[in-house]
Amino acid sequence: MNLIEVDEATSTNTLAASMPDAPHGTVIRAISQTAGRGQRGNSWESEPGKNLTVSIVVRPDNISAGDQFLICRAVSVALVQLLDRVLPQSLEAEIKWPNDIYVGDKKICGILIENSLTGSTIDRSILGIGLNVNQREFVSDAPNPVSIINLNGGVEIELAPLVEMLWSLVDENLRLCSTESGRQKLTENYNSRLWRRTGYHTFAYPDGQRFMALIKSIGDNGVMTLEHRDGATQSFAFKEVQFVL
């Protein structure tokens, strides 16, 4: 791990992108992130010095653009494994498709992955991670944030050891992508920790129309297939459907 710590950054992903020669395993951590970016163009609220706001630069080994969802799986699984180590045993972190991390119906971590290609192969991935750790209150209009300290009885956690643990788990899961058996294990681990992985739940189309369905599968391309109550199936790419909380 090549750790770079800065007191302040607008976005650690933006800072990482400005370092085109950063080697594999470069971890950029900002004590204060003033304009953190999330999926769908959302911002990420983080009280300075209280949370883990990092970007990890990785250079995947022979992962094609068509297989980029492997990276999403690897990072998501690494995060739930990290939370397994720090949350009370009665609580389970889960992966809300494609890669938000939830505990119950509350969001504890957001992930933003930005890939760069050389030809049809991924040359570099920037893994932006915002993990709520020691922040007790949230003042933005985000609907459902939660932090580790909210869930573990108010005990603060040191951030520096979390950075090392996070890199170790990300590296371990990315290594699984290099073999077929490893990819299968990664897929199984991802599917076993999906949020709302059993039963029927409410979803919404982009126009707001709601329907009930269950998650039938998540494809290797990241497409989610839902099964309606009448047995009909329908597949969705990211942003083509939303969970209703």
CSV table of C-alpha atoms in Angstrom, one decimal:
chain,number,residue,atom,x,y,z
A,1,MET,CA,0.0,0.0,0.0
A,2,ASN,CA,1.2,3.4,-1.0
A,3,LEU,CA,-0.6,5.8,1.4
A,4,ILE,CA,-1.0,9.5,0.6
A,5,GLU,CA,-2.7,11.5,3.2
A,6,VAL,CA,-4.0,15.1,2.6
A,7,ASP,CA,-5.7,17.4,5.0
A,8,GLU,CA,-8.3,18.5,2.5
A,9,ALA,CA,-9.5,17.6,-1.0
A,10,THR,CA,-12.5,18.5,-3.0
A,11,SER,CA,-12.8,14.8,-4.0
A,12,THR,CA,-10.3,12.0,-3.5
A,13,ASN,CA,-11.3,10.5,-6.8
A,14,THR,CA,-10.6,13.8,-8.5
A,15,LEU,CA,-7.2,14.0,-6.8
A,16,ALA,CA,-6.4,10.4,-7.8
A,17,ALA,CA,-7.3,11.1,-11.4
A,18,SER,CA,-4.8,13.9,-11.4
A,19,MET,CA,-2.0,11.3,-10.7
A,20,PRO,CA,-1.9,9.3,-13.9
A,21,ASP,CA,1.3,7.5,-12.9
A,22,ALA,CA,0.1,6.4,-9.4
A,23,PRO,CA,1.0,2.8,-9.0
A,24,HIS,CA,-1.3,-0.1,-8.1
A,25,GLY,CA,-2.2,0.1,-4.4
A,26,THR,CA,-2.0,3.9,-4.0
A,27,VAL,CA,-4.5,4.9,-1.3
A,28,ILE,CA,-5.4,8.6,-1.1
A,29,ARG,CA,-7.0,9.6,2.2
A,30,ALA,CA,-8.4,13.0,2.9
A,31,ILE,CA,-9.1,14.2,6.4
A,32,SER,CA,-11.7,16.6,5.0
A,33,GLN,CA,-13.4,16.1,1.7
A,34,THR,CA,-15.3,19.2,0.6
A,35,ALA,CA,-17.1,18.0,-2.5
A,36,GLY,CA,-17.3,14.2,-2.4
A,37,ARG,CA,-19.0,12.6,-5.3
A,38,GLY,CA,-21.4,9.8,-5.3
A,39,GLN,CA,-23.5,7.8,-7.8
A,40,ARG,CA,-26.1,9.6,-9.9
A,41,GLY,CA,-24.2,12.9,-9.4
A,42,ASN,CA,-25.1,13.1,-5.7
A,43,SER,CA,-22.8,14.6,-3.1
A,44,TRP,CA,-21.4,12.8,-0.1
A,45,GLU,CA,-21.7,14.4,3.3
A,46,SER,CA,-18.7,13.8,5.6
A,47,GLU,CA,-17.8,15.6,8.8
A,48,PRO,CA,-14.0,16.4,8.7
A,49,GLY,CA,-11.9,13.9,10.5
A,50,LYS,CA,-14.8,11.6,11.4
A,51,ASN,CA,-15.1,9.2,8.5
A,52,LEU,CA,-13.1,7.2,6.0
A,53,THR,CA,-12.9,9.2,2.7
A,54,VAL,CA,-10.4,7.4,0.4
A,55,SER,CA,-9.7,6.6,-3.2
A,56,ILE,CA,-7.7,3.5,-4.1
A,57,VAL,CA,-5.9,3.3,-7.4
A,58,VAL,CA,-5.7,-0.3,-8.8
A,59,ARG,CA,-4.4,-1.6,-12.0
A,60,PRO,CA,-6.3,-4.8,-12.7
A,61,ASP,CA,-4.7,-7.8,-14.2
A,62,ASN,CA,-6.3,-8.5,-17.6
A,63,ILE,CA,-9.9,-7.5,-16.9
A,64,SER,CA,-11.7,-6.5,-20.0
A,65,ALA,CA,-14.2,-3.6,-20.2
A,66,GLY,CA,-17.0,-6.1,-20.5
A,67,ASP,CA,-16.0,-7.7,-17.2
A,68,GLN,CA,-15.7,-4.4,-15.2
A,69,PHE,CA,-18.5,-5.4,-12.9
A,70,LEU,CA,-16.0,-7.8,-11.3
A,71,ILE,CA,-14.3,-4.8,-9.8
A,72,CYS,CA,-17.6,-3.6,-8.4
A,73,ARG,CA,-18.2,-7.0,-6.8
A,74,ALA,CA,-14.7,-7.1,-5.3
A,75,VAL,CA,-14.9,-3.7,-3.7
A,76,SER,CA,-18.4,-4.3,-2.4
A,77,VAL,CA,-17.5,-7.6,-0.9
A,78,ALA,CA,-14.4,-6.1,0.7
A,79,LEU,CA,-16.6,-3.5,2.4
A,80,VAL,CA,-19.1,-5.9,3.9
A,81,GLN,CA,-16.2,-8.0,5.1
A,82,LEU,CA,-14.6,-5.0,6.7
A,83,LEU,CA,-17.9,-4.1,8.5
A,84,ASP,CA,-18.2,-7.7,9.7
A,85,ARG,CA,-15.1,-7.0,11.8
A,86,VAL,CA,-16.2,-3.8,13.4
A,87,LEU,CA,-20.0,-4.0,13.7
A,88,PRO,CA,-21.8,-5.9,16.5
A,89,GLN,CA,-22.4,-9.6,15.5
A,90,SER,CA,-26.1,-9.0,15.5
A,91,LEU,CA,-25.9,-6.6,12.5
A,92,GLU,CA,-25.1,-7.6,8.9
A,93,ALA,CA,-23.9,-5.2,6.3
A,94,GLU,CA,-25.4,-5.8,2.9
A,95,ILE,CA,-24.8,-4.7,-0.7
A,96,LYS,CA,-27.6,-2.7,-2.3
A,97,TRP,CA,-27.2,-3.3,-6.0
A,98,PRO,CA,-25.0,-2.3,-7.6
A,99,ASN,CA,-22.6,-1.2,-4.8
A,100,ASP,CA,-24.0,0.9,-1.9
A,101,ILE,CA,-23.5,-0.7,1.5
A,102,TYR,CA,-26.5,-0.8,3.8
A,103,VAL,CA,-27.1,-1.9,7.4
A,104,GLY,CA,-30.8,-2.6,7.6
A,105,ASP,CA,-32.5,0.2,5.6
A,106,LYS,CA,-29.7,2.7,6.2
A,107,LYS,CA,-26.8,3.6,4.0
A,108,ILE,CA,-23.4,3.3,5.7
A,109,CYS,CA,-21.0,3.4,2.7
A,110,GLY,CA,-21.0,4.7,-0.9
A,111,ILE,CA,-18.7,3.6,-3.6
A,112,LEU,CA,-17.8,5.4,-6.9
A,113,ILE,CA,-15.7,3.4,-9.4
A,114,GLU,CA,-14.1,5.2,-12.3
A,115,ASN,CA,-12.3,3.0,-14.9
A,116,SER,CA,-9.8,4.0,-17.6
A,117,LEU,CA,-9.3,1.8,-20.6
A,118,THR,CA,-6.4,0.9,-22.8
A,119,GLY,CA,-8.0,-0.7,-25.9
A,120,SER,CA,-10.6,-3.1,-24.5
A,121,THR,CA,-8.8,-3.7,-21.2
A,122,ILE,CA,-9.1,-1.8,-18.0
A,123,ASP,CA,-5.8,0.0,-17.4
A,124,ARG,CA,-6.7,1.7,-14.1
A,125,SER,CA,-9.6,1.9,-11.7
A,126,ILE,CA,-10.1,4.5,-9.1
A,127,LEU,CA,-12.2,3.2,-6.2
A,128,GLY,CA,-13.7,6.0,-4.3
A,129,ILE,CA,-15.1,5.0,-0.9
A,130,GLY,CA,-16.9,7.0,1.7
A,131,LEU,CA,-17.5,5.0,4.9
A,132,ASN,CA,-19.4,6.6,7.7
A,133,VAL,CA,-17.4,5.8,10.9
A,134,ASN,CA,-17.5,8.3,13.8
A,135,GLN,CA,-20.0,10.9,12.6
A,136,ARG,CA,-22.9,10.9,15.0
A,137,GLU,CA,-25.3,13.3,13.2
A,138,PHE,CA,-26.0,14.0,9.5
A,139,VAL,CA,-27.4,17.3,8.4
A,140,SER,CA,-27.8,16.9,4.6
A,141,ASP,CA,-31.0,15.9,2.9
A,142,ALA,CA,-29.7,12.4,2.4
A,143,PRO,CA,-32.7,10.2,3.3
A,144,ASN,CA,-31.1,7.4,5.3
A,145,PRO,CA,-27.5,7.7,6.5
A,146,VAL,CA,-26.0,5.8,9.4
A,147,SER,CA,-22.5,5.3,10.8
A,148,ILE,CA,-20.5,2.7,12.7
A,149,ILE,CA,-20.7,4.8,15.9
A,150,ASN,CA,-24.4,5.0,15.6
A,151,LEU,CA,-24.6,1.2,15.6
A,152,ASN,CA,-21.9,0.1,18.0
A,153,GLY,CA,-23.0,1.9,21.2
A,154,GLY,CA,-21.2,5.2,20.6
A,155,VAL,CA,-17.7,3.8,20.7
A,156,GLU,CA,-15.3,5.7,18.4
A,157,ILE,CA,-13.0,3.7,16.0
A,158,GLU,CA,-9.5,4.7,14.9
A,159,LEU,CA,-9.5,5.4,11.2
A,160,ALA,CA,-5.8,4.6,10.4
A,161,PRO,CA,-6.2,0.8,11.1
A,162,LEU,CA,-9.4,0.8,9.0
A,163,VAL,CA,-7.4,2.1,6.0
A,164,GLU,CA,-4.9,-0.8,6.2
A,165,MET,CA,-7.7,-3.3,6.7
A,166,LEU,CA,-9.7,-1.9,3.8
A,167,TRP,CA,-6.7,-2.1,1.4
A,168,SER,CA,-5.9,-5.7,2.5
A,169,LEU,CA,-9.5,-6.8,1.8
A,170,VAL,CA,-9.8,-5.0,-1.5
A,171,ASP,CA,-6.5,-6.5,-2.7
A,172,GLU,CA,-7.6,-10.0,-1.5
A,173,ASN,CA,-10.9,-9.8,-3.4
A,174,LEU,CA,-9.4,-8.3,-6.6
A,175,ARG,CA,-6.9,-11.3,-6.7
A,176,LEU,CA,-9.9,-13.5,-7.0
A,177,CYS,CA,-10.6,-12.0,-10.4
A,178,SER,CA,-7.5,-13.6,-11.9
A,179,THR,CA,-9.0,-17.2,-12.0
A,180,GLU,CA,-12.3,-18.7,-13.1
A,181,SER,CA,-12.7,-20.3,-9.7
A,182,GLY,CA,-11.9,-17.1,-8.0
A,183,ARG,CA,-14.5,-15.2,-10.0
A,184,GLN,CA,-17.1,-17.8,-9.1
A,185,LYS,CA,-16.3,-17.4,-5.4
A,186,LEU,CA,-16.5,-13.6,-5.7
A,187,THR,CA,-19.9,-13.9,-7.4
A,188,GLU,CA,-21.2,-16.2,-4.7
A,189,ASN,CA,-19.9,-13.9,-2.0
A,190,TYR,CA,-21.5,-10.9,-3.6
A,191,ASN,CA,-24.9,-12.6,-4.1
A,192,SER,CA,-25.0,-13.9,-0.6
A,193,ARG,CA,-24.7,-10.4,0.8
A,194,LEU,CA,-27.2,-8.7,-1.5
A,195,TRP,CA,-29.7,-6.3,0.3
A,196,ARG,CA,-33.3,-7.5,-0.1
A,197,ARG,CA,-32.0,-10.7,-1.7
A,198,THR,CA,-35.1,-12.7,-0.7
A,199,GLY,CA,-38.8,-12.1,-1.1
A,200,TYR,CA,-40.8,-9.5,-2.9
A,201,HIS,CA,-40.0,-5.8,-2.6
A,202,THR,CA,-41.1,-2.5,-4.1
A,203,PHE,CA,-39.3,-1.0,-7.1
A,204,ALA,CA,-39.9,2.0,-9.3
A,205,TYR,CA,-39.3,2.8,-12.9
A,206,PRO,CA,-37.7,6.1,-13.8
A,207,ASP,CA,-41.2,7.6,-14.3
A,208,GLY,CA,-42.1,6.8,-10.7
A,209,GLN,CA,-44.4,3.8,-11.5
A,210,ARG,CA,-44.0,1.2,-8.8
A,211,PHE,CA,-44.2,-2.6,-8.9
A,212,MET,CA,-43.4,-5.6,-6.7
A,213,ALA,CA,-40.7,-8.1,-7.7
A,214,LEU,CA,-37.9,-10.2,-6.3
A,215,ILE,CA,-34.3,-10.3,-7.3
A,216,LYS,CA,-33.8,-13.3,-9.6
A,217,SER,CA,-30.1,-12.7,-10.5
A,218,ILE,CA,-27.3,-10.2,-11.0
A,219,GLY,CA,-25.5,-10.9,-14.3
A,220,ASP,CA,-21.8,-10.7,-14.8
A,221,ASN,CA,-22.4,-7.5,-16.7
A,222,GLY,CA,-24.1,-6.0,-13.6
A,223,VAL,CA,-27.6,-6.2,-15.0
A,224,MET,CA,-30.2,-7.1,-12.4
A,225,THR,CA,-33.1,-9.4,-13.4
A,226,LEU,CA,-36.3,-9.1,-11.4
A,227,GLU,CA,-39.2,-11.5,-11.3
A,228,HIS,CA,-42.7,-10.1,-11.1
A,229,ARG,CA,-45.4,-11.8,-9.1
A,230,ASP,CA,-46.9,-13.3,-12.3
A,231,GLY,CA,-43.5,-15.0,-13.0
A,232,ALA,CA,-42.5,-12.6,-15.8
A,233,THR,CA,-38.9,-11.5,-15.7
A,234,GLN,CA,-37.4,-8.1,-16.6
A,235,SER,CA,-33.8,-7.0,-16.7
A,236,PHE,CA,-32.4,-3.6,-15.7
A,237,ALA,CA,-29.1,-1.8,-16.0
A,238,PHE,CA,-28.0,0.7,-13.4
A,239,LYS,CA,-30.3,3.7,-13.2
A,240,GLU,CA,-33.1,1.9,-15.1
A,241,VAL,CA,-34.9,1.0,-11.9
A,242,GLN,CA,-34.8,2.0,-8.3
A,243,PHE,CA,-35.5,0.4,-4.9
A,244,VAL,CA,-38.2,2.0,-3.0
A,245,LEU,CA,-37.2,2.5,0.7
